[in-house]
XYZ file of C-alpha atoms in Angstrom:
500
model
C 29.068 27.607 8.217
C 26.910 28.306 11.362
C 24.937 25.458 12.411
C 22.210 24.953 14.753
C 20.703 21.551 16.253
C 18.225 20.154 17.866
C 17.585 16.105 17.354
C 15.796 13.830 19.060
C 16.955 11.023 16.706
C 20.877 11.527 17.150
C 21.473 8.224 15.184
C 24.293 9.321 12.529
C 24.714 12.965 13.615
C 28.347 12.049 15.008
C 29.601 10.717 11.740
C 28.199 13.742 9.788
C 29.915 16.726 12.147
C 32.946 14.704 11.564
C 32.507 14.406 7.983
C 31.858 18.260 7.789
C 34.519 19.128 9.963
C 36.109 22.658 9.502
C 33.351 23.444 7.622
C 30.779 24.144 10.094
C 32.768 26.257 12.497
C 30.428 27.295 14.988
C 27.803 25.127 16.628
C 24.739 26.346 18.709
C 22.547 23.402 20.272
C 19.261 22.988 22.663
C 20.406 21.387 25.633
C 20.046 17.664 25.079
C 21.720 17.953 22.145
C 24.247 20.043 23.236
C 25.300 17.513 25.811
C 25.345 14.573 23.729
C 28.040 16.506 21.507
C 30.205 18.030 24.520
C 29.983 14.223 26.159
C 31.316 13.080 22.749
C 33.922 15.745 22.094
C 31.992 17.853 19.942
C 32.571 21.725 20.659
C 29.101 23.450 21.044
C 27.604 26.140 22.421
C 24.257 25.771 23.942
C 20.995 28.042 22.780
C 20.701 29.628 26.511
C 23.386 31.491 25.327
C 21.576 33.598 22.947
C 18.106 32.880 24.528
C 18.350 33.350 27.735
C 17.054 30.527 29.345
C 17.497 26.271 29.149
C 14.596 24.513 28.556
C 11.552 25.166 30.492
C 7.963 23.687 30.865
C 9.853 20.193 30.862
C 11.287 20.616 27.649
C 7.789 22.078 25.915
C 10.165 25.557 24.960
C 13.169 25.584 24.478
C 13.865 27.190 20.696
C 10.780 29.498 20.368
C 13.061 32.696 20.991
C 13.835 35.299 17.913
C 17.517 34.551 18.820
C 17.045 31.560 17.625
C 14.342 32.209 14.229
C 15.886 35.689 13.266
C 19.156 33.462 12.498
C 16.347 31.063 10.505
C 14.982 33.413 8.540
C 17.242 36.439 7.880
C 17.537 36.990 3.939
C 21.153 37.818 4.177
C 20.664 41.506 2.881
C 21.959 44.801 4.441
C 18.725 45.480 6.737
C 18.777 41.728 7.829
C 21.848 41.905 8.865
C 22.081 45.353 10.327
C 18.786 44.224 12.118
C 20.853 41.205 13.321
C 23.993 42.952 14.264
C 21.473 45.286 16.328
C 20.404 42.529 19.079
C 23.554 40.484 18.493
C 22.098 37.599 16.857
C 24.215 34.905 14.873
C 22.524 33.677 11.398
C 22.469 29.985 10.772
C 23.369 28.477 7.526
C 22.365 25.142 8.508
C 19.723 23.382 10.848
C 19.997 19.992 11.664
C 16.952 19.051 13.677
C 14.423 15.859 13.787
C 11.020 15.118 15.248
C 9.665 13.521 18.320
C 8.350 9.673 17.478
C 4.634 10.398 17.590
C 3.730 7.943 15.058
C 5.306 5.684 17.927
C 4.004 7.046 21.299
C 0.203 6.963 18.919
C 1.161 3.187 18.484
C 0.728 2.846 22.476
C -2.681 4.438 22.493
C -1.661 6.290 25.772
C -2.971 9.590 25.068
C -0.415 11.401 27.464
C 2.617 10.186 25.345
C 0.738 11.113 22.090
C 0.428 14.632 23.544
C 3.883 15.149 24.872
C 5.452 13.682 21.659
C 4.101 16.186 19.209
C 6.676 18.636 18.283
C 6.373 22.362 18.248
C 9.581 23.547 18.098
C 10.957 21.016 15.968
C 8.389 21.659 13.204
C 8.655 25.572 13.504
C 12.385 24.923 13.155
C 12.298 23.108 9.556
C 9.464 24.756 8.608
C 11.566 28.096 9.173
C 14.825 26.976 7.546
C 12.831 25.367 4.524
C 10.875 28.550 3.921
C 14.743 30.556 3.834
C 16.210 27.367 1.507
C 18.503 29.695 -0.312
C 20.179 30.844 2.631
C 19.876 27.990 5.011
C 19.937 24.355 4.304
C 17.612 22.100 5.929
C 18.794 18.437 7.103
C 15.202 17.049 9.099
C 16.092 13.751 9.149
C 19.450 11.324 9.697
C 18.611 10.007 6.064
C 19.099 13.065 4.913
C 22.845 13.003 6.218
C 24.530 10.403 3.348
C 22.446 12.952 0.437
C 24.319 15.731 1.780
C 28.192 14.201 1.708
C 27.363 13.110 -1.628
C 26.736 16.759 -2.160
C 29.588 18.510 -0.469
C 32.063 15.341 -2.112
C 31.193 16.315 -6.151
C 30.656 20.033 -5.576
C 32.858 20.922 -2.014
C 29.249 22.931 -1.201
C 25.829 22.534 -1.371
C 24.284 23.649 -4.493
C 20.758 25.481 -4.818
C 19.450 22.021 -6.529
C 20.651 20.304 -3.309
C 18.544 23.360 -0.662
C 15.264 23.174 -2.540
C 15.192 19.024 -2.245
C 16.101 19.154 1.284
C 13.858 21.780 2.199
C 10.698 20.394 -0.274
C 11.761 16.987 2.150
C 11.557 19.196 4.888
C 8.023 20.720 4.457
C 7.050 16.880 3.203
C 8.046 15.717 6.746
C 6.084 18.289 7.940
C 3.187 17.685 6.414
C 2.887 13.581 7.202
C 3.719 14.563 10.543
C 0.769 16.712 11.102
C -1.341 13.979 9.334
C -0.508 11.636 11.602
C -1.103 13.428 14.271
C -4.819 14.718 13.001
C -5.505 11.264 12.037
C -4.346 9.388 15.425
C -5.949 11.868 17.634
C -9.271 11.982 15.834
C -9.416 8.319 16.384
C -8.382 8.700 19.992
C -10.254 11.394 21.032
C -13.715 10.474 19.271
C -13.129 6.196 18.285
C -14.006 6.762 14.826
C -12.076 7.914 11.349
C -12.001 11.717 11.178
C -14.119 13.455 9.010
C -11.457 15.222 7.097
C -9.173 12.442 4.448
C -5.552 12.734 4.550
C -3.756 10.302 3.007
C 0.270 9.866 2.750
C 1.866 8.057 0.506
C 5.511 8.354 -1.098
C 8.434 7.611 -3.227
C 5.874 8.433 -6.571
C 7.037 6.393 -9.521
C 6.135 7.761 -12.962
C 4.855 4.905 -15.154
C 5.657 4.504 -18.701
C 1.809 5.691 -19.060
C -1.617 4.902 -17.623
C -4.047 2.656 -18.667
C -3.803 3.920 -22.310
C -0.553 5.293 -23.733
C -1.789 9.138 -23.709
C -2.324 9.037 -20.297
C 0.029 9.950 -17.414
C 0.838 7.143 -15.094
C 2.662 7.014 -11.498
C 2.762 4.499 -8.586
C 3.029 6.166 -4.777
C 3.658 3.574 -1.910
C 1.936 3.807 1.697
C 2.829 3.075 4.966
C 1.924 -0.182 5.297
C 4.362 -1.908 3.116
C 2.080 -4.376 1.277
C 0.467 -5.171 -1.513
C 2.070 -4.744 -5.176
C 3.759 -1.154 -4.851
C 5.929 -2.407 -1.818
C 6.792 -5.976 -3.333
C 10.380 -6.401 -4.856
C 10.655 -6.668 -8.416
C 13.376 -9.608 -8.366
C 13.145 -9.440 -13.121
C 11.988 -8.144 -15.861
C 10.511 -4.852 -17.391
C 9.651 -1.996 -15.234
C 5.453 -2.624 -14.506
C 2.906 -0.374 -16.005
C -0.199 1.273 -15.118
C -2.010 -1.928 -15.979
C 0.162 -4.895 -14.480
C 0.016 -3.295 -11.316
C -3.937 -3.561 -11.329
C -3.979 -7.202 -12.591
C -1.322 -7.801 -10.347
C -3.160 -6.415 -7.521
C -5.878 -8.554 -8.082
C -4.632 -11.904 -8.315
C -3.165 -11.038 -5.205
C -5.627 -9.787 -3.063
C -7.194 -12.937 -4.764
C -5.079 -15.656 -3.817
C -4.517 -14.487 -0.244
C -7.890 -15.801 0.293
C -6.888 -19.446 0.253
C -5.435 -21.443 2.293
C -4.500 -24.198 0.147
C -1.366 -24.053 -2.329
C -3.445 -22.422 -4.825
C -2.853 -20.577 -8.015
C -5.046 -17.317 -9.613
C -4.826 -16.418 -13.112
C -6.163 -12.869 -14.063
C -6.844 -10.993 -17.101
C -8.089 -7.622 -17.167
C -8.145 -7.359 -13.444
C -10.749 -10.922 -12.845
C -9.841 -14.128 -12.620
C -10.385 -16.533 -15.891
C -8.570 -19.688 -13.508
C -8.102 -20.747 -10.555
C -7.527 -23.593 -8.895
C -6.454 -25.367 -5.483
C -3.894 -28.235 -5.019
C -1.263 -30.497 -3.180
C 1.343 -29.447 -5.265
C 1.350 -25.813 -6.410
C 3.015 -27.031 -9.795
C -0.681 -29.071 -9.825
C -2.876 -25.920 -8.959
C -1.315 -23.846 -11.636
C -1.826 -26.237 -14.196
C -5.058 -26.150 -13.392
C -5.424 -22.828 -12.951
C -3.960 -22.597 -17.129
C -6.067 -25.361 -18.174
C -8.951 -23.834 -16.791
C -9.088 -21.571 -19.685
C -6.287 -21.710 -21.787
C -7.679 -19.585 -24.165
C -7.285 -16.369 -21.719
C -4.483 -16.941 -20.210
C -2.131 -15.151 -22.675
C -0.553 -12.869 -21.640
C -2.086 -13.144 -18.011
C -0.876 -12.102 -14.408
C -0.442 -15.293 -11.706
C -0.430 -14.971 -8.233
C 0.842 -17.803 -6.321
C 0.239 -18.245 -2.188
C 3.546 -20.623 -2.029
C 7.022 -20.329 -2.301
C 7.660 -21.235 -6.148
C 9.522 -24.667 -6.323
C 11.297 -25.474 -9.406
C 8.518 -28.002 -10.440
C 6.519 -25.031 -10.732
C 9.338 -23.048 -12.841
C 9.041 -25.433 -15.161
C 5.303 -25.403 -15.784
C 5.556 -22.031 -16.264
C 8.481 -21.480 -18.427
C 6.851 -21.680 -21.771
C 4.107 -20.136 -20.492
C 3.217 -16.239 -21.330
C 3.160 -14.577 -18.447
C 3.436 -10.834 -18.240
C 4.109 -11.001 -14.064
C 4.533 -13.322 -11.876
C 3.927 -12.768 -7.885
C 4.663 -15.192 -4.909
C 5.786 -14.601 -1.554
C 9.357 -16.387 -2.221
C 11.553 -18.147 -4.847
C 13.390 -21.082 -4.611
C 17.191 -20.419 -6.086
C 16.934 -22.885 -9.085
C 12.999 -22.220 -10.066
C 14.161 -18.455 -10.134
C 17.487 -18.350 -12.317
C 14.729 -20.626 -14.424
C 12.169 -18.178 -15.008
C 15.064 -14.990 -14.821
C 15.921 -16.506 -18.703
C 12.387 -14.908 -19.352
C 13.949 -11.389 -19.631
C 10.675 -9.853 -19.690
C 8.892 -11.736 -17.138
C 8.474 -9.608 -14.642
C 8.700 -11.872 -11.334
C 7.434 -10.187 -7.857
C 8.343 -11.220 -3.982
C 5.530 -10.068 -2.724
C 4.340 -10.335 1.000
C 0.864 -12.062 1.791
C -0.525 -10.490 4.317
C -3.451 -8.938 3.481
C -4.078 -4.896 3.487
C -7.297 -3.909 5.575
C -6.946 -0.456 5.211
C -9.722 1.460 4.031
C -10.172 0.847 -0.378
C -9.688 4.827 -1.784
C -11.605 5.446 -5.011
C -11.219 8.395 -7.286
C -14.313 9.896 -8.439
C -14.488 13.055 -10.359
C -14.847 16.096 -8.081
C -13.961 13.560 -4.846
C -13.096 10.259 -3.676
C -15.406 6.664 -2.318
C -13.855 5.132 0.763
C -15.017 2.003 2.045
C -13.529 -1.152 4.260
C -12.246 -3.828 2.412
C -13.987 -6.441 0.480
C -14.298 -9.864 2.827
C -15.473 -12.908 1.500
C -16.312 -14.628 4.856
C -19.579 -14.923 5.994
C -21.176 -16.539 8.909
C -23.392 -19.508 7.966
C -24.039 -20.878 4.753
C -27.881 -21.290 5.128
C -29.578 -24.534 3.061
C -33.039 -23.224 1.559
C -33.729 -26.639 -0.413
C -34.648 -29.816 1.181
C -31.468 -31.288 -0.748
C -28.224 -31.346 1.010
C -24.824 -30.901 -0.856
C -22.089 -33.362 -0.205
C -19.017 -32.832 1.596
C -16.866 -32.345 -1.670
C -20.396 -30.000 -2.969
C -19.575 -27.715 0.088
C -15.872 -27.473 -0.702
C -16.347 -26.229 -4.284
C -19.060 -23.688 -3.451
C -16.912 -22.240 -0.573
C -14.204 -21.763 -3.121
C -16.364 -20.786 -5.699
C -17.367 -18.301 -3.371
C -14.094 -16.748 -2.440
C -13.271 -16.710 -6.345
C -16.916 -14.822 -7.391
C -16.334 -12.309 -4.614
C -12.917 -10.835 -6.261
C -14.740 -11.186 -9.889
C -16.133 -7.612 -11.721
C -19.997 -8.143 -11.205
C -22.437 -9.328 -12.655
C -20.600 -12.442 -12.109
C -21.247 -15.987 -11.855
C -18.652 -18.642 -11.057
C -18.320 -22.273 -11.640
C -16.045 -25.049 -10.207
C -15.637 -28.453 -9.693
C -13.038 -30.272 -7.650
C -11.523 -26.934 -6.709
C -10.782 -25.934 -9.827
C -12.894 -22.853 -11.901
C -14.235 -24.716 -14.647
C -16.298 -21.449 -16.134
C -16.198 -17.477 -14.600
C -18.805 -14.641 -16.231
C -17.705 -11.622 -15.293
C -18.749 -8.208 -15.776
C -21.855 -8.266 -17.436
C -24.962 -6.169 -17.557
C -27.318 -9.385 -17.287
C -26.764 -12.185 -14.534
C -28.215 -14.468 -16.567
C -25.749 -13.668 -19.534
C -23.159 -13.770 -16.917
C -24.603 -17.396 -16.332
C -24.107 -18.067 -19.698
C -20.901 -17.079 -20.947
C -19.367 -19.422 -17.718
C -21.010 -22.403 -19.243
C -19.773 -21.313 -22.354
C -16.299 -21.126 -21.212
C -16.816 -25.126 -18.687
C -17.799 -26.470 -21.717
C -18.282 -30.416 -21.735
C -17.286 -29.378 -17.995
C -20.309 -27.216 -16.442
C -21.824 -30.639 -15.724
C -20.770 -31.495 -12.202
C -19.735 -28.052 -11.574
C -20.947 -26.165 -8.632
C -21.841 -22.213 -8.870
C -21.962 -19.200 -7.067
C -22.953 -15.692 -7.508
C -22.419 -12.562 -6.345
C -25.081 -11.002 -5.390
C -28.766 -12.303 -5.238
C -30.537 -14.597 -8.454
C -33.015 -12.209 -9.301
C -35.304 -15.028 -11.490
C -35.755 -18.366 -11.489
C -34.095 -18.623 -15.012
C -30.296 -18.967 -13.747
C -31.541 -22.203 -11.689
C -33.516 -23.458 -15.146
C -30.097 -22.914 -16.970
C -27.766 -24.095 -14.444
C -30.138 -27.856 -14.196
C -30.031 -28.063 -18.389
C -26.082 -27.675 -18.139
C -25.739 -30.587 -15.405
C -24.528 -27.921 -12.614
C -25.590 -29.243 -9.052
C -25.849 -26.960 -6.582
C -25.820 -23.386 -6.262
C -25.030 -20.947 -3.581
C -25.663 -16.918 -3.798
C -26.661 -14.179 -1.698
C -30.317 -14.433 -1.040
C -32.537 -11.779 -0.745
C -34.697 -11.206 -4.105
C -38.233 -10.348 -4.136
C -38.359 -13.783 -5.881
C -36.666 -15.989 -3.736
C -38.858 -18.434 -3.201
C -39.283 -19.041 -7.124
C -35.607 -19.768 -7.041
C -35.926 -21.760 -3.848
C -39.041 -24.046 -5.573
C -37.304 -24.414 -9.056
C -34.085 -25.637 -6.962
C -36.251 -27.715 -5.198
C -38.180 -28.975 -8.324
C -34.614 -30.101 -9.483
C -33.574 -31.225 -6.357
C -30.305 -28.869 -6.524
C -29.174 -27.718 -3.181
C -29.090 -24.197 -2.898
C -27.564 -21.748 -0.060
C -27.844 -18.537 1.141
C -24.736 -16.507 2.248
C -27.042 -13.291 3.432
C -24.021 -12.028 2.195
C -23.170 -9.686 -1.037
C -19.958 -9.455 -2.654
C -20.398 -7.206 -5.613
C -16.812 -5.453 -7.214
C -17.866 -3.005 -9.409
């Protein structure tokens, strides 16, 4: 074999000319490359040979010759190679070449490195050697270098299986490279996001199905290594199309509190929640919340699950389980669940744009973010310290809850969640439905404004003392005087927090 490389990442390229050996017994390489081999023993030839010339405009050319491409590209038949033979060109049948970091020079936001580290002749190169797969095989990154012993050890060559995956690798590289440079540069030349959507994301699982069993289900990963596609899966079955969205949820739930706190959710909203000391605490309150729900639920937890936990749990249904770490003893525990499926999953939460499908397009918007800036009083009544607590967390727990919704909670626990509704007053309704005995002394929020004074008349005959929402109805100062009337303090957020 007839090899030609060019690297910038030369990690692993020593081991795998070694490994090769005899079998690649002619090496051409651009001039960095070339002396990194010669320094390390490695005979090589470098491409000035057949070009002509080193490299030249610093290092911008250096490969862009047709001594270098007609050995790419020839298809190995009689005028190929009589068109070869003709300006004494050798064919390659393998390219070994890698990429300059751009994704790392883009990190520095110097514009200068970003420019100088995006490849030319490296892309032409794989792009070139990928396009002539059957005659050349492509290796455009070190990973690739273990895929292709493995090869050469069962078969003693590479088989045509073995070319097309390296070269649909190849063109894949390719392809996220030029994203990332479009993307970066966009940003860097004009401060905003570009007006074209690329997105990148890999390593596609297919799911057992989608969200009902005729549909076609898979799972891609992105870049920034959070969230429920990049958490390990540490038991259990494999996750489908609908744990992942539940899971997802009482995640991006739960990473909202500070406190030890534990989120139950069921058909991607919460039905408990609840805030404690002891985490064991806040997920028994997070079950008891609404017991009847949670079977069969998802629970996210923001602490690292102690065995007193475990145990709470272990007679529990649960379909997953996510926290950000495992204590030995809780986890061999819960691993005698064998269908449990238990998730380390990292905290940190993901404010990347939110990607919608749509037919015929996609929505992208920022994230969802509870916070606001003041929580404004509209009623001469005052809540009490413990009042405020409960309708900040009601708050945070109403702003990851399918809309309409209304949330109650006392003692930073949900004692009743409405979610999804058509009517915020039915919403209203079916969370004092699920308190119970326990709406009374329950605090409630809602996500978006209270469009009548009716929620506030309901909320007063079910004992629930103060409210805070939105703001911003036609009819807000009905809601202000009827909260007023029953002196019930009420705040404004000036905030919505719909998910639709």
């Amino acid at each position: 074999m007839k090899a030609l490389i060019s690297v910038y990442n030369k990690s692993g390229l020593l081991d795998f000319l070694k490994f090769m050996g005899n079998n690649i017994e002619l090496i051409y390489a651009t001039d960095g490359t070339f002396k990194y081999l010669s320094d390390n023993g490695i005979k090589a030839f470098p491409t000035s040979e057949l070009t002509g010339f080193g490299d030249i405009l610093d290092g911008r050319v250096k490969t862009l010759h047709p001594a270098i491409f007609s050995g790419l590209l020839s298809k190995r038949d009689l005028k190929s190679n009589n068109e070869l033979k003709k300006y004494n060109y050798p064919d390659f049948d393998i390219l070994i070449s890698n990429l300059y970091p751009f994704s790392e020079a883009a990190k520095t936001g110097d514009l200068g490195k970003m420019i100088e580290n995006i490849d030319i002749g490296g892309v032409s190169l794989i792009r070139a050697a990928a396009k002539n797969y059957k005659n050349v095989v492509v290796i455009s990154d070190p990973d690739d270098y273990q895929y292709v012993e493995d090869e050469f050890n069962a078969n003693r060559e590479i088989s045509m299986k073995a070319r097309e995956y390296l070269a649909l690798r190849a063109f894949s590289r390719a392809a996220v490279y030029d994203i990332n440079i479009y993307n970066n540069l966009y940003q860097r030349l004009n401060g905003e996001e570009p007006d074209e959507l690329f997105i990148h994301a890999y390593d596609g699982v297919k799911l057992r199905y989608g969200e009902n069993p005729d549909q076609k289900g898979f799972m891609y990963r992105t870049e920034k290594k959070l969230g429920i596609p990049n958490a390990v899966q540490l038991n259990g079955k494999e996750l489908s199309y609908n744990n992942i969205l539940d899971a997802n949820a009482a995640l991006e739930t739960v990473q909202d509190f500070d406190e030890p706190t534990s989120v139950i959710v069921k058909h991607r909203t919460p039905s408990g929640v609840a805030s404690d000391a002891s985490l064991s605490a806040a997920f028994n309150k997070s079950y008891n919340a609404d017991p009847e729900s949670a079977y069969g639920f998802v629970v996210a937890v923001n602490r690292k699950l102690d065995i007193e936990t475990a145990r709470e749990m272990e007679h529990k249904f649960i379909e997953v389980l996510i926290a950000p770490d495992y204590d030995g003893d809780a986890l061999s525990l819960l691993k005698k669940k064998k269908n449990l499926r238990i998730l380390r999953a990292n905290m940190e939460r993901d404010n990347s744009y939110a990607i919608s499908s749509v037919s015929g397009g996609v929505l992208v918007q920022t994230r969802l973010n509870s916070n606001f800036e003041s929580m404004d009083l509209k009623t001469e009544y005052q809540a009490s310290e413990e009042q405020i607590n409960d309708l900040k967390f009601a708050w945070k727990i109403v702003a990851h809850t399918k809309s309409n919704a209304m949330v109650l909670v006392k003692n930073k626990v949900s004692t009743g969640i409405g979610a999804g509704q058509t009517s915020r007053i039915e919403a209203l309704k079916i969370a004092i439905d699920r308190a119970g005995d326990n709406a009374s002394g329950s605090v409630m929020a809602s996500d978006a404004f209270i469009p009548f004074d009716d929620s506030v008349i309901e909320c007063h005959k079910h004992g629930i003392t103060a409210i805070i929402e939105p703001g911003g109805s036609i009819r807000d100062a009905d809601v202000i005087n009827r909260a007023n009337e029953y002196k019930m303090p009420l705040y404004f957020t000036n905030k919505r927090v719909f998910l639709h």
